[in-house]
mmCIF file of C-alpha atoms in Angstrom:
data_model
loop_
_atom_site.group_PDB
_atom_site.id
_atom_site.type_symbol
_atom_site.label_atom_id
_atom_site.label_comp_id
_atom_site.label_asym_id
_atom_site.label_seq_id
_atom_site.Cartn_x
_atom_site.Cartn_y
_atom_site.Cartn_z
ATOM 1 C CA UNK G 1 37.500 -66.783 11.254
ATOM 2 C CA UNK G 2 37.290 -65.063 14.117
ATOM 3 C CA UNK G 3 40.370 -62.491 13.571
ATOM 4 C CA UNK G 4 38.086 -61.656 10.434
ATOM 5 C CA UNK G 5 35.013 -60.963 12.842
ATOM 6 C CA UNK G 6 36.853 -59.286 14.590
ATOM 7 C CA UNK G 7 38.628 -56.734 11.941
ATOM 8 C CA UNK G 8 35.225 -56.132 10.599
ATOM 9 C CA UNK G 9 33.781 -54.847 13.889
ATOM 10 C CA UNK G 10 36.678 -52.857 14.395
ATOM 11 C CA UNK G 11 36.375 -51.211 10.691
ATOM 12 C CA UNK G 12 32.931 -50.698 10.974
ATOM 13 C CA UNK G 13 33.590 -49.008 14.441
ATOM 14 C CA UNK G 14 36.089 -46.502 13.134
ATOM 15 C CA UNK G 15 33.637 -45.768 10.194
ATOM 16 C CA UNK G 16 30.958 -44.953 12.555
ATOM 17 C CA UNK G 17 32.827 -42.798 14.369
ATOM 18 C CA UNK G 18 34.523 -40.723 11.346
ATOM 19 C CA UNK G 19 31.638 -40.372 10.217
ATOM 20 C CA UNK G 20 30.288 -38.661 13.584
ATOM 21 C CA UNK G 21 32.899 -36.363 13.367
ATOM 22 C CA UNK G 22 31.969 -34.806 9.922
ATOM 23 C CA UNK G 23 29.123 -32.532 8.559
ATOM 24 C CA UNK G 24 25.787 -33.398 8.166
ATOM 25 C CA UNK G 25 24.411 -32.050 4.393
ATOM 26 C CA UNK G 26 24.980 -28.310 4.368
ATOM 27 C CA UNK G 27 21.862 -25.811 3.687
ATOM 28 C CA UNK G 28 22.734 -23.567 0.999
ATOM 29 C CA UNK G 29 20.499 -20.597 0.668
ATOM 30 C CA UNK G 30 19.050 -18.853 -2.720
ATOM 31 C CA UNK G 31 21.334 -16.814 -4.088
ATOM 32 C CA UNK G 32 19.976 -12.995 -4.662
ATOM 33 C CA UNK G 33 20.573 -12.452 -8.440
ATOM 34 C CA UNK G 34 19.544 -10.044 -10.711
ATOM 35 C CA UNK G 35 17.598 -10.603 -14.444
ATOM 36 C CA UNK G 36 19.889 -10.469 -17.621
ATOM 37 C CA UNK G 37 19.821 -7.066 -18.883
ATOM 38 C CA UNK G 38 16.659 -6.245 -21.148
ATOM 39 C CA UNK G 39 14.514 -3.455 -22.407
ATOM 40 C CA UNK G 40 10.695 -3.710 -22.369
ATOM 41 C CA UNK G 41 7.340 -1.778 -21.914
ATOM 42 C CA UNK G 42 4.532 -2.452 -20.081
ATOM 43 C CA UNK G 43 1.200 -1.338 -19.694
ATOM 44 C CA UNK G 44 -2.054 -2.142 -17.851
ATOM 45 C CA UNK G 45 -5.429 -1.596 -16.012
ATOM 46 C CA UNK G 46 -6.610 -2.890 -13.039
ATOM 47 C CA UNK G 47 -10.673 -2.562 -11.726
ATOM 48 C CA UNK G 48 -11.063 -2.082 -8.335
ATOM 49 C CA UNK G 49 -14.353 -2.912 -6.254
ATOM 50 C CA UNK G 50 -14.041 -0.801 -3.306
ATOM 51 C CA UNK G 51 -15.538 0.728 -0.180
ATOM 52 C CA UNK G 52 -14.777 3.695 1.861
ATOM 53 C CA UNK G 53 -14.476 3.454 5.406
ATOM 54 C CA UNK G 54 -13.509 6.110 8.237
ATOM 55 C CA UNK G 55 -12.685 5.547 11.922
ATOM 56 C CA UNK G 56 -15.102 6.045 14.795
ATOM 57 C CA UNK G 57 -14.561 10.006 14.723
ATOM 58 C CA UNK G 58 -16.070 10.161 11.345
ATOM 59 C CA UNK G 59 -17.677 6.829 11.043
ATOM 60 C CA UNK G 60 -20.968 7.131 13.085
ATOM 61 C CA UNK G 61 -24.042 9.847 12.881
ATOM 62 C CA UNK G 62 -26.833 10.467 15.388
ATOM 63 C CA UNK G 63 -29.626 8.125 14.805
ATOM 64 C CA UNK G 64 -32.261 10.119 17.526
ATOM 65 C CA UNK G 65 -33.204 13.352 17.957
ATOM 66 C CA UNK G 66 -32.465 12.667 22.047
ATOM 67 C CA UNK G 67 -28.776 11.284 20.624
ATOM 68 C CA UNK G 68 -29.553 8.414 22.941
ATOM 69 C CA UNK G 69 -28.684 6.094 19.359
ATOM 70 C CA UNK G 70 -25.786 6.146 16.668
ATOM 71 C CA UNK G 71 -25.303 4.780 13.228
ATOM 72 C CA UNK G 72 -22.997 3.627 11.405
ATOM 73 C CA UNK G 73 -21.676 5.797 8.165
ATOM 74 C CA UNK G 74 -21.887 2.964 6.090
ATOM 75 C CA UNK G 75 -20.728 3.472 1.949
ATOM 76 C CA UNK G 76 -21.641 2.138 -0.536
ATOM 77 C CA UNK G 77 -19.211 -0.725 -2.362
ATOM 78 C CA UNK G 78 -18.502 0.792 -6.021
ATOM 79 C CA UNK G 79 -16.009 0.848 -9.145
ATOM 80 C CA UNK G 80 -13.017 2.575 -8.993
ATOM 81 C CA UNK G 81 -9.778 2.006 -11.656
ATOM 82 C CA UNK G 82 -5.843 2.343 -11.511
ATOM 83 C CA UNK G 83 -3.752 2.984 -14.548
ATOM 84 C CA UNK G 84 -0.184 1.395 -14.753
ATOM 85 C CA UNK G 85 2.846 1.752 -17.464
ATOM 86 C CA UNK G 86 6.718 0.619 -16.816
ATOM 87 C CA UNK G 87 9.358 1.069 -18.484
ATOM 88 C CA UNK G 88 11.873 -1.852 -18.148
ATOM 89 C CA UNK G 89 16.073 -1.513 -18.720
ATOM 90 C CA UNK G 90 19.172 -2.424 -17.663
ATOM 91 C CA UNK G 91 19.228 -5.312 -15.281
ATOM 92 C CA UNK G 92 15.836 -5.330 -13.742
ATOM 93 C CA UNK G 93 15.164 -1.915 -12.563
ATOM 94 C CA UNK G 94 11.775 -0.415 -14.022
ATOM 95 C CA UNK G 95 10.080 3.307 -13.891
ATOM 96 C CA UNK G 96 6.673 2.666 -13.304
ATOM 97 C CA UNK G 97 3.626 5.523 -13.349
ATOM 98 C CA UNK G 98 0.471 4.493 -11.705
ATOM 99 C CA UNK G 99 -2.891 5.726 -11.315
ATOM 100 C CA UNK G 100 -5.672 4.991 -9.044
ATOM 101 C CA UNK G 101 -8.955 6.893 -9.567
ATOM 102 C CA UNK G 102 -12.381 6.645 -7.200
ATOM 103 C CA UNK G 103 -15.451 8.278 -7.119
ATOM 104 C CA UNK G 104 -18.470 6.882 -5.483
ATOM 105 C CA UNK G 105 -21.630 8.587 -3.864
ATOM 106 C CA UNK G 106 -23.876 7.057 -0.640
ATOM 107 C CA UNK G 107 -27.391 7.840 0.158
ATOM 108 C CA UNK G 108 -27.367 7.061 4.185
ATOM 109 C CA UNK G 109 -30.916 8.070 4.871
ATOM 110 C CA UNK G 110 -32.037 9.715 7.833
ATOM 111 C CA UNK G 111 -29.732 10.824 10.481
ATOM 112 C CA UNK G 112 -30.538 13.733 13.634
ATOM 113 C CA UNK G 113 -28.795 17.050 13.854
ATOM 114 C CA UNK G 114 -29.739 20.442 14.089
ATOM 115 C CA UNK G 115 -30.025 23.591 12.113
ATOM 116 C CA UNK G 116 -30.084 27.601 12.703
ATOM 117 C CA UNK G 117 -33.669 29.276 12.418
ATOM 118 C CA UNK G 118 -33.013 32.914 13.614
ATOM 119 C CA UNK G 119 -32.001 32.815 17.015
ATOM 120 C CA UNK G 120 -33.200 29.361 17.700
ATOM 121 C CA UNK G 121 -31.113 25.626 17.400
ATOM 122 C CA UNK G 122 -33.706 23.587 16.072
ATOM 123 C CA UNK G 123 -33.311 19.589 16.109
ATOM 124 C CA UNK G 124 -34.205 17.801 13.031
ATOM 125 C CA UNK G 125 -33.404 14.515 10.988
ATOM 126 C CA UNK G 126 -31.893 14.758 7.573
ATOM 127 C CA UNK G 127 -31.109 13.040 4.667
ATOM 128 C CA UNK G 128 -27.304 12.415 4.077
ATOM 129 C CA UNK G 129 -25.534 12.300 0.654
ATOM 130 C CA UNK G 130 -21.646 11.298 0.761
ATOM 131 C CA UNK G 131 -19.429 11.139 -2.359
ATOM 132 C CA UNK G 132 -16.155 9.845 -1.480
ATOM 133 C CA UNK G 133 -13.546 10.399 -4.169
ATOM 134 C CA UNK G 134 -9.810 9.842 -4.121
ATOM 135 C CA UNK G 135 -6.856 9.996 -6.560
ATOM 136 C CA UNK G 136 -3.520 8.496 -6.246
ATOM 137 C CA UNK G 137 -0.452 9.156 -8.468
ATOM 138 C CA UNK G 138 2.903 7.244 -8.201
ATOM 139 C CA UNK G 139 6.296 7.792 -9.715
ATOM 140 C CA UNK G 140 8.379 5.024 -8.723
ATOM 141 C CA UNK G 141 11.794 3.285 -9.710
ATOM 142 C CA UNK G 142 12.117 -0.718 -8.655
ATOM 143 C CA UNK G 143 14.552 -3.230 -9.146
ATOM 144 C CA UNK G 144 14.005 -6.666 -9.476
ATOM 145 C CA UNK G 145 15.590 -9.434 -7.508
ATOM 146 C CA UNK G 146 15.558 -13.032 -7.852
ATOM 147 C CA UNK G 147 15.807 -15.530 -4.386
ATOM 148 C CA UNK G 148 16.379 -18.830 -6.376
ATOM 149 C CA UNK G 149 14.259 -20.518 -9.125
ATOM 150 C CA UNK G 150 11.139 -19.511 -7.361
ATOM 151 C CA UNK G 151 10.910 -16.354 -5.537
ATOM 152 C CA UNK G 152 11.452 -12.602 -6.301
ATOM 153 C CA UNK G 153 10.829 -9.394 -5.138
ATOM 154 C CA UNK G 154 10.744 -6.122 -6.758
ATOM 155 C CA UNK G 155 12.024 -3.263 -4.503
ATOM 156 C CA UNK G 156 10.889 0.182 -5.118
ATOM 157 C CA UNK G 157 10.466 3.788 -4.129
ATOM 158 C CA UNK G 158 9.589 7.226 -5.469
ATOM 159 C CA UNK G 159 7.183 9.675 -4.865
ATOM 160 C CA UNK G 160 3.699 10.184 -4.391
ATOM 161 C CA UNK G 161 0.606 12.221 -4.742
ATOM 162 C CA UNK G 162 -2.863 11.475 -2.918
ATOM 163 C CA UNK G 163 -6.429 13.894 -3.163
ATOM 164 C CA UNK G 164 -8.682 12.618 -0.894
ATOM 165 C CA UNK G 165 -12.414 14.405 -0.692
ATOM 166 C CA UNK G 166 -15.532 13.607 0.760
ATOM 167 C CA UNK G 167 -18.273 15.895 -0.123
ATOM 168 C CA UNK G 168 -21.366 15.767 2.158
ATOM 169 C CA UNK G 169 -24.818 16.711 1.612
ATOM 170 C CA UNK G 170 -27.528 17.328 4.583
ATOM 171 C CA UNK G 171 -31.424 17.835 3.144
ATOM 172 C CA UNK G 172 -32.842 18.840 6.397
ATOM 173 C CA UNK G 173 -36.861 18.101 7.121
ATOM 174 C CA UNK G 174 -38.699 20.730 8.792
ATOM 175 C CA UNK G 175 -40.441 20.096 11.764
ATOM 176 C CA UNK G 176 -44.056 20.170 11.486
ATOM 177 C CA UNK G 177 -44.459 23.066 14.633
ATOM 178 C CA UNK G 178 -42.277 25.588 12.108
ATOM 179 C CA UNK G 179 -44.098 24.358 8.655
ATOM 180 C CA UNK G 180 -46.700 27.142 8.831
ATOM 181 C CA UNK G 181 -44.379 30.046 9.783
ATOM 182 C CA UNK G 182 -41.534 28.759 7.680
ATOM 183 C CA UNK G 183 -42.144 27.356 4.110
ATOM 184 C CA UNK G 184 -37.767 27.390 2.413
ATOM 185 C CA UNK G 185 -36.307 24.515 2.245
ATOM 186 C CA UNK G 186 -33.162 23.983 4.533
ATOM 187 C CA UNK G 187 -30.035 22.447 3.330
ATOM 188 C CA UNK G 188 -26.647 21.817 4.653
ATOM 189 C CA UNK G 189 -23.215 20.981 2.974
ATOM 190 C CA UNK G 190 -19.491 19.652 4.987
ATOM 191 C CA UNK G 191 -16.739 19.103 3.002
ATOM 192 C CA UNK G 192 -13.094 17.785 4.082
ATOM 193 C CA UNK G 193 -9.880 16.801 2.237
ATOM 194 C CA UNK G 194 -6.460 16.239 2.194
ATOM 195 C CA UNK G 195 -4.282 17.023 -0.540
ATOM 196 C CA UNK G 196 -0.325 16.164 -0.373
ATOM 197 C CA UNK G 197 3.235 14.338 -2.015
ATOM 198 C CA UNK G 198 6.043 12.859 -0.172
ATOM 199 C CA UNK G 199 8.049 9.844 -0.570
ATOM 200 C CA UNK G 200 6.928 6.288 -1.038
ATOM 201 C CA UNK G 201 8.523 2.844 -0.722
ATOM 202 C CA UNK G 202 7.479 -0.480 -0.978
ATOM 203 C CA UNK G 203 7.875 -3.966 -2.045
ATOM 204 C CA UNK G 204 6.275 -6.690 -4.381
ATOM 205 C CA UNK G 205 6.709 -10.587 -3.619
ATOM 206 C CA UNK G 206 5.591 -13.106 -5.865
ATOM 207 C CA UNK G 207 6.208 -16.815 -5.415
ATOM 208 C CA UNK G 208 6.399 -19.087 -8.431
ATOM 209 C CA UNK G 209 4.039 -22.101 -7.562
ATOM 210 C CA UNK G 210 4.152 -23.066 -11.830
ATOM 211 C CA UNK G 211 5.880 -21.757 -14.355
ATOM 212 C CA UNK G 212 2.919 -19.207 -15.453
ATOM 213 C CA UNK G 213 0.966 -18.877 -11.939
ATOM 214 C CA UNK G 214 2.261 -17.099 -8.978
ATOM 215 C CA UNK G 215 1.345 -15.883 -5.541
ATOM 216 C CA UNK G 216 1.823 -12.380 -4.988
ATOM 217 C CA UNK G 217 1.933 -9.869 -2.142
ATOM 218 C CA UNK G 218 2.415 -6.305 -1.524
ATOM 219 C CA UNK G 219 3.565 -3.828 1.328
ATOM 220 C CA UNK G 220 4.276 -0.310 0.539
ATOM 221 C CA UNK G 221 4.048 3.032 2.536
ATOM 222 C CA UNK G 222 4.155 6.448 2.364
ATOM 223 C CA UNK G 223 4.027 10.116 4.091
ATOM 224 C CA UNK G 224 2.667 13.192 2.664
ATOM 225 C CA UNK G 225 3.078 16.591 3.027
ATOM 226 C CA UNK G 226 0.010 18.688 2.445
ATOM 227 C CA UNK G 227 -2.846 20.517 3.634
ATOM 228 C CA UNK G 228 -6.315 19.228 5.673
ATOM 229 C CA UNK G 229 -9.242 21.310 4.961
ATOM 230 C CA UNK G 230 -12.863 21.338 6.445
ATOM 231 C CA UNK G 231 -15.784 23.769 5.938
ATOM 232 C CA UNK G 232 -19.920 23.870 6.496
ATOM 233 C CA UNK G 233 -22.417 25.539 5.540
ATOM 234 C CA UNK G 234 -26.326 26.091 5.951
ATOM 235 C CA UNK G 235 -29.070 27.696 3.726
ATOM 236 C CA UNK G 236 -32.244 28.033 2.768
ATOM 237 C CA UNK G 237 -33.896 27.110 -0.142
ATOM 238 C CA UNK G 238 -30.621 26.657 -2.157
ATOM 239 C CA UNK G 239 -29.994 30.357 -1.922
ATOM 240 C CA UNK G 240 -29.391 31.743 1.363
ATOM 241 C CA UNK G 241 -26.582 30.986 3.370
ATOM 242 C CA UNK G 242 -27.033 31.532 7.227
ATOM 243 C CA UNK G 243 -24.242 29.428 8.438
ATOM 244 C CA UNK G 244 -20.429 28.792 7.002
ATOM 245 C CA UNK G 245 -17.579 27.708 8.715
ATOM 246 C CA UNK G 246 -13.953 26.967 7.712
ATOM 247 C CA UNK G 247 -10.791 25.454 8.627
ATOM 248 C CA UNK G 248 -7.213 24.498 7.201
ATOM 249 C CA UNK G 249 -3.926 23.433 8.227
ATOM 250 C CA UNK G 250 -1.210 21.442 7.071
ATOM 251 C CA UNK G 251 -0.153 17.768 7.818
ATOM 252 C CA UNK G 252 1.693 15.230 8.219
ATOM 253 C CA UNK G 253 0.036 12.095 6.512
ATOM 254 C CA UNK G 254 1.290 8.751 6.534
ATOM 255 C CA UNK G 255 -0.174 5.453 4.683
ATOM 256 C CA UNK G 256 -0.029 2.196 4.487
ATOM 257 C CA UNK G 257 -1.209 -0.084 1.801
ATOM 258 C CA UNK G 258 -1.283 -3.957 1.307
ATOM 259 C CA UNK G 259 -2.526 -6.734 -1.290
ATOM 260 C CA UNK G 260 -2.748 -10.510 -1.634
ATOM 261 C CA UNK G 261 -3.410 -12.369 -4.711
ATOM 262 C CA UNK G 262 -2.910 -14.412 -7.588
ATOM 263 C CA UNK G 263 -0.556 -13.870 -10.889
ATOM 264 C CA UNK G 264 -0.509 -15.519 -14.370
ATOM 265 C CA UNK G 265 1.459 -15.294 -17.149
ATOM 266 C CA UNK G 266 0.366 -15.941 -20.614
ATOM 267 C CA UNK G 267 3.148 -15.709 -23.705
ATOM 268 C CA UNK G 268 1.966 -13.856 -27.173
ATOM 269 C CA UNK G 269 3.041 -13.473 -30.180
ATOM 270 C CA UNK G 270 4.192 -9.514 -28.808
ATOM 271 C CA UNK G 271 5.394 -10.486 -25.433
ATOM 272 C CA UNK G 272 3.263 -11.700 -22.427
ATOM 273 C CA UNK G 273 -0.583 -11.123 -21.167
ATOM 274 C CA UNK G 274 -0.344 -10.844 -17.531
ATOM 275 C CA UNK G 275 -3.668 -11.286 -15.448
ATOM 276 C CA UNK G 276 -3.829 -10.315 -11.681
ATOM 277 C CA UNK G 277 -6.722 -10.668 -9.060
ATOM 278 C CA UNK G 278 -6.632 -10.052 -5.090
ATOM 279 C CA UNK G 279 -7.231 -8.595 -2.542
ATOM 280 C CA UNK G 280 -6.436 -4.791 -1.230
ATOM 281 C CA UNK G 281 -6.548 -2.385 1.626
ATOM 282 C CA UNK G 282 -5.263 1.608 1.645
ATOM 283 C CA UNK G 283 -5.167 3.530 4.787
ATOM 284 C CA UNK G 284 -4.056 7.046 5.637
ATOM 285 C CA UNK G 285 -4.184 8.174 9.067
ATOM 286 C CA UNK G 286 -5.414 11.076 10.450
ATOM 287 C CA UNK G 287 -5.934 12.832 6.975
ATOM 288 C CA UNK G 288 -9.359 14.208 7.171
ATOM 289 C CA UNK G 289 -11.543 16.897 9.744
ATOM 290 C CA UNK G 290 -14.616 16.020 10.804
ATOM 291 C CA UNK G 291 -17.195 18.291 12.936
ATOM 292 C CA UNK G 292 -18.285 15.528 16.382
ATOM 293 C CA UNK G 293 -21.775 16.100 18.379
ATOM 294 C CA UNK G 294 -20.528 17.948 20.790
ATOM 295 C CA UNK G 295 -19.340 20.959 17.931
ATOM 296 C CA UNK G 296 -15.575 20.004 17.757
ATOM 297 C CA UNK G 297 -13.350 19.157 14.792
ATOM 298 C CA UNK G 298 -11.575 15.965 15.050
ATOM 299 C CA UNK G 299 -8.980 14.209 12.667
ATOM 300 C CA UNK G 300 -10.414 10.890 10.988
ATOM 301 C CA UNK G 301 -8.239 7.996 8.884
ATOM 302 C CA UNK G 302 -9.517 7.548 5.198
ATOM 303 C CA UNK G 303 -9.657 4.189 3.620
ATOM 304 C CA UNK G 304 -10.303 1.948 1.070
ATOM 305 C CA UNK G 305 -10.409 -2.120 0.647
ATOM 306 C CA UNK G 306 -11.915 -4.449 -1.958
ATOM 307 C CA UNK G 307 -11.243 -7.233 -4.416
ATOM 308 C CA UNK G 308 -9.598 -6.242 -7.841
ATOM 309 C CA UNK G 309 -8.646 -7.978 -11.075
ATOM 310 C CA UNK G 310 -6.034 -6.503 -13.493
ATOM 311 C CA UNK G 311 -4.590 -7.427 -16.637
ATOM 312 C CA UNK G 312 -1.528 -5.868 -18.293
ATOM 313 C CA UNK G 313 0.404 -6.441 -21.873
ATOM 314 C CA UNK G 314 4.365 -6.435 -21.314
ATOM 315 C CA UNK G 315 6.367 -5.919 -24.556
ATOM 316 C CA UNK G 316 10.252 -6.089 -26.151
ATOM 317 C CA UNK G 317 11.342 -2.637 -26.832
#
């Protein structure tokens, strides 16, 4: 009996230690494959609730006529819209088109500044009108990758094409002291904008969480070559024009744009309904002029960020 004991021990001993010597369970990682080849359309529309910010160059007015106070250049939120259409071949690559259109006027109220009466500066508050608009035109070509059962990302790059504009209008009140002597009206307008194309890259990642709803993000970024206008003007009573002032050069322009949100997938008869909603931001640096108090021009970032929801048809060829 006790031989037995004691060969038991022993085998359970060497066991033990084998089994020391060998690999814990190995961590295989997803394997990066590519979608069976295919041909498909697609085709879609996204609306975009957005609002236009600048940085601190462009981003405050004088409150007081003693510029002791500032305030903030604060747009309105409005309704923009991007256009999208793919074509889908081979083994997931895609040319996609998109387009992303925005237009949306401010009324800021009264700000301080000054205006030219004959030889004189005189100080004043006015009434600001801003209508920010921007279009954005991408010609891309992606390829689709899949990181196991449950994640993907589709590469991409191409080119792109950004107009930004922001069109301002100054109604200037009259100080009571030059009413009598001075009955026109005295209006101002400052315009700046950046028009330009360069490359673009940028990737979309989407995480399966069902078989029909996903988690998506995107990253892309781009930098334009184009040119950065400004010019001003003053007049009187909508005719004549005592002031004007312009600028232009070219730039450099880079951007960077980002979204987080939620995907589903609903089969048809025709293909598959896709719906999208998130969240987005779009910066470009440095891509407009603006005129500071002290007279100057000085370069401001343009940018946009808001909630969107999308929905887009995808169809066999």
């Amino acid at each position: 009996m006790l031989k037995k004991t004691t060969l038991a021990i022993l085998g359970l001993s060497i066991s033990s230690w084998a089994a020391a010597g060998t690999m814990g369970p190995v961590c295989t990682p997803d394997a990066a494959t590519v979608p069976c080849e295919t041909k498909m359309w697609d085709i879609g529309i996204d609306a975009l609730f957005l609002r236009a910010v600048y940085d601190a160059d462009m981003g405050y007015g004088i409150a007081t006529i003693n510029a002791n106070d500032y305030k903030e250049i604060d747009n309105d939120w409005g309704w923009g819209y991007r256009l999208h259409g793919s074509y889908h071949f081979r083994t997931g690559n895609d040319i996609t088109m998109t387009w992303l259109h925005y237009d949306v006027d401010t009324r800021h109220g009264y700000l301080a500044g000054t205006f030219p009466l004959g030889i004189l500066i005189v100080p004043s508050y006015y009434n600001l009108y801003v209508d920010n608009q921007f279009d954005q035109v991408n010609l891309i070509m992606g390829q689709h990758v899949d990181y196991g059962v449950k994640k993907n990302v589709r590469y991409y790059g191409g080119f792109q094409y950004a107009d930004i504009r922001v069109d301002s209008k100054l109604h200037y009140l009259v100080p009571a002291q030059f009413q009598p002597i001075f009955t026109q009206t005295v209006d101002g307008l400052q315009n700046t904008d950046f028009s330009g194309v360069g490359p673009v890259v940028g990737a979309d990642f989407s995480y399966n969480v069902t078989p029909t709803f996903s988690v998506i993000a995107n990253i892309a970024g781009s930098i334009l070559y184009g040119s950065s206008r400004y010019n001003d003007s003053t007049f009187y009573s909508q005719s004549l024009v005592v002031l004007s002032r312009y600028g232009s050069k070219k730039s450099m322009v880079p951007s960077l744009e980002m979204k987080l949100g939620g995907h589903y997938e609903h089969p048809v008869a025709q293909g598959t309904i896709n719906v999208e909603a998130g969240y987005q931001v779009i910066n470009y640096f440095n891509a407009l002029h603006t005129l500071t108090a002290a007279g100057t021009l000085a370069n401001s970032d343009f940018g946009l960020y808001g909630p969107y929801v999308g929905v887009k048809w995808v169809g066999n060829v």
